[in-house]
């Protein structure tokens, strides 16, 4: 099948990672003929300034309710979308099953990219039992069992470096960096490699996926900006700040105990603890990633990522 995406519809395009994807799509050269954002009335009002900027860059907007089958079906019809990109957050993952069902029923949608940006949910034999993976696994099962016409591609990026470096108040022992205090918390000896994507590179990889449709159909593409150890990240922070940092090392068993305790208490931050444990255990590493399938140029280096983190993050100077 020869296919080139021309009419793209985005769900969740104003969110944490969706904003980077939407902006990257609008900046892509050559331009995509049509890019449409589906967003809620509340978001349309709350993020009116950002949406107005995007509209000046060529974005079309449909306002509706993600949980309304009628609204979604109408969006598919009015946009005549041939490609759907979902960037819904963790709280909206379950709604993708209906988005997929309606896409399969539509006359136009040919390709669907579910919200898989982040940790690989089928990395190893422990993956099916990891609590944060359950909704994404449910979506994948639906796709395998029910989709016959629509093609699907998962863009699996591993942890966002921009978020991994941040510490959570009260959970510093789970890992992270505090530039203002020159302090770092590292799991184990800090030598275990982790494959990262910066949030801007997630957007670049999505654009790259759309440029390589036939090579991407039916695949879970594992893509990464760079692969480094926490100690290498620490060294880059010390280099760029010109200071020696105070380092606290957390044994992996202590992180596991924290994770179990948080889940037992129903603390929503348990998800973060589990993901950080997965990453520390090698859950982002492969014999070979899929970067060469997409041939994306201009990816961030570790030095780029730390520089932007020290400057307050990518959004501060790019959106």
Tab-separated table of C-alpha atoms in Angstrom, residues 25-162:
chain	number	residue	atom	x	y	z
A	25	UNK	CA	3.916	19.059	12.929
A	26	UNK	CA	3.185	22.699	12.165
A	27	UNK	CA	6.891	23.490	11.717
A	28	UNK	CA	7.611	20.475	9.519
A	29	UNK	CA	9.026	21.104	6.056
A	30	UNK	CA	7.638	20.308	3.596
A	31	UNK	CA	4.366	21.194	5.293
A	32	UNK	CA	1.559	18.729	5.824
A	33	UNK	CA	-1.485	19.862	3.797
A	34	UNK	CA	-3.933	19.809	6.722
A	35	UNK	CA	-3.455	19.559	10.502
A	36	UNK	CA	-6.508	19.645	12.755
A	37	UNK	CA	-6.659	19.753	16.549
A	38	UNK	CA	-9.605	18.234	18.421
A	39	UNK	CA	-9.930	19.913	21.800
A	40	UNK	CA	-12.476	20.421	24.551
A	41	UNK	CA	-14.395	23.669	25.148
A	42	UNK	CA	-12.545	24.133	28.438
A	43	UNK	CA	-9.124	23.717	26.872
A	44	UNK	CA	-10.067	25.948	23.946
A	45	UNK	CA	-10.773	28.702	26.460
A	46	UNK	CA	-7.931	27.983	28.876
A	47	UNK	CA	-5.267	27.717	26.171
A	48	UNK	CA	-6.747	30.250	23.755
A	49	UNK	CA	-3.465	32.132	23.315
A	50	UNK	CA	-1.464	29.054	22.351
A	51	UNK	CA	-4.202	27.800	20.051
A	52	UNK	CA	-4.441	31.209	18.372
A	53	UNK	CA	-0.704	31.109	17.684
A	54	UNK	CA	-1.024	27.640	16.188
A	55	UNK	CA	-3.972	28.764	14.048
A	56	UNK	CA	-1.802	31.537	12.652
A	57	UNK	CA	0.631	28.774	11.676
A	58	UNK	CA	-2.087	26.937	9.776
A	59	UNK	CA	-3.804	24.764	12.396
A	60	UNK	CA	-7.524	24.003	12.109
A	61	UNK	CA	-9.477	23.423	15.319
A	62	UNK	CA	-12.520	21.302	16.156
A	63	UNK	CA	-14.063	21.796	19.591
A	64	UNK	CA	-15.842	18.818	21.099
A	65	UNK	CA	-16.021	16.205	23.824
A	66	UNK	CA	-13.490	13.366	23.618
A	67	UNK	CA	-15.911	11.083	25.471
A	68	UNK	CA	-18.737	11.754	22.984
A	69	UNK	CA	-18.828	9.218	20.154
A	70	UNK	CA	-20.968	11.606	18.141
A	71	UNK	CA	-18.415	14.419	18.473
A	72	UNK	CA	-15.516	12.163	17.517
A	73	UNK	CA	-17.365	10.672	14.573
A	74	UNK	CA	-18.264	14.173	13.394
A	75	UNK	CA	-14.613	15.228	13.703
A	76	UNK	CA	-13.489	12.307	11.549
A	77	UNK	CA	-16.079	13.222	8.941
A	78	UNK	CA	-15.586	16.991	8.881
A	79	UNK	CA	-11.780	16.825	8.816
A	80	UNK	CA	-11.741	13.857	6.410
A	81	UNK	CA	-8.722	12.729	8.424
A	82	UNK	CA	-6.594	9.993	6.918
A	83	UNK	CA	-4.186	9.958	9.893
A	84	UNK	CA	-5.013	10.228	13.600
A	85	UNK	CA	-2.435	11.041	16.258
A	86	UNK	CA	-3.383	10.526	19.891
A	87	UNK	CA	-1.383	12.305	22.567
A	88	UNK	CA	-3.918	11.934	25.357
A	89	UNK	CA	-2.482	11.821	28.853
A	90	UNK	CA	-2.493	8.887	31.246
A	91	UNK	CA	-5.953	9.843	32.486
A	92	UNK	CA	-7.460	9.566	29.020
A	93	UNK	CA	-5.821	6.421	27.681
A	94	UNK	CA	-8.980	4.323	28.044
A	95	UNK	CA	-10.871	6.622	25.658
A	96	UNK	CA	-8.588	5.577	22.826
A	97	UNK	CA	-10.514	2.324	22.356
A	98	UNK	CA	-13.549	4.282	21.206
A	99	UNK	CA	-11.367	6.555	19.065
A	100	UNK	CA	-9.979	3.437	17.401
A	101	UNK	CA	-13.382	1.805	16.964
A	102	UNK	CA	-14.751	4.900	15.253
A	103	UNK	CA	-11.613	5.213	13.133
A	104	UNK	CA	-12.090	1.637	11.921
A	105	UNK	CA	-15.711	2.434	11.061
A	106	UNK	CA	-14.851	5.659	9.238
A	107	UNK	CA	-14.417	5.985	5.490
A	108	UNK	CA	-11.252	8.056	5.703
A	109	UNK	CA	-8.911	7.112	8.561
A	110	UNK	CA	-6.095	4.884	7.307
A	111	UNK	CA	-3.480	5.237	10.045
A	112	UNK	CA	-3.561	5.690	13.827
A	113	UNK	CA	-0.707	6.554	16.206
A	114	UNK	CA	-1.886	5.811	19.773
A	115	UNK	CA	-0.479	7.633	22.792
A	116	UNK	CA	2.491	5.364	23.490
A	117	UNK	CA	5.198	8.012	23.920
A	118	UNK	CA	7.155	6.978	26.977
A	119	UNK	CA	8.048	3.637	28.551
A	120	UNK	CA	7.985	0.455	26.474
A	121	UNK	CA	5.031	-1.540	27.798
A	122	UNK	CA	6.132	-4.796	26.118
A	123	UNK	CA	9.852	-4.624	26.862
A	124	UNK	CA	10.297	-7.906	28.732
A	125	UNK	CA	8.459	-10.741	30.493
A	126	UNK	CA	7.730	-8.541	33.529
A	127	UNK	CA	6.061	-5.814	31.464
A	128	UNK	CA	2.539	-7.331	31.419
A	129	UNK	CA	2.343	-7.107	35.219
A	130	UNK	CA	3.552	-3.524	35.653
A	131	UNK	CA	0.684	-1.437	37.037
A	132	UNK	CA	1.292	1.751	35.003
A	133	UNK	CA	1.151	-0.259	31.752
A	134	UNK	CA	-2.312	-1.740	32.127
A	135	UNK	CA	-4.383	0.783	30.155
A	136	UNK	CA	-1.901	0.907	27.284
A	137	UNK	CA	-1.813	-2.897	27.214
A	138	UNK	CA	-5.606	-2.937	27.062
A	139	UNK	CA	-5.496	-0.585	24.067
A	140	UNK	CA	-2.920	-2.776	22.316
A	141	UNK	CA	-5.079	-5.850	22.890
A	142	UNK	CA	-8.074	-4.097	21.353
A	143	UNK	CA	-5.981	-3.155	18.340
A	144	UNK	CA	-4.763	-6.716	17.831
A	145	UNK	CA	-8.215	-8.235	18.289
A	146	UNK	CA	-10.473	-5.734	16.559
A	147	UNK	CA	-8.717	-3.627	13.927
A	148	UNK	CA	-8.649	-4.966	10.405
A	149	UNK	CA	-8.461	-1.958	8.115
A	150	UNK	CA	-6.682	0.853	9.995
A	151	UNK	CA	-2.896	0.619	10.276
A	152	UNK	CA	-1.296	1.366	13.669
A	153	UNK	CA	2.167	2.539	14.692
A	154	UNK	CA	3.453	3.016	18.251
A	155	UNK	CA	6.176	5.629	18.780
A	156	UNK	CA	7.936	4.384	21.928
A	157	UNK	CA	10.344	7.006	23.251
A	158	UNK	CA	11.345	5.914	26.733
A	159	UNK	CA	11.420	8.534	29.509
A	160	UNK	CA	11.375	12.229	28.660
A	161	UNK	CA	14.736	13.557	29.807
A	162	UNK	CA	13.119	16.909	30.658
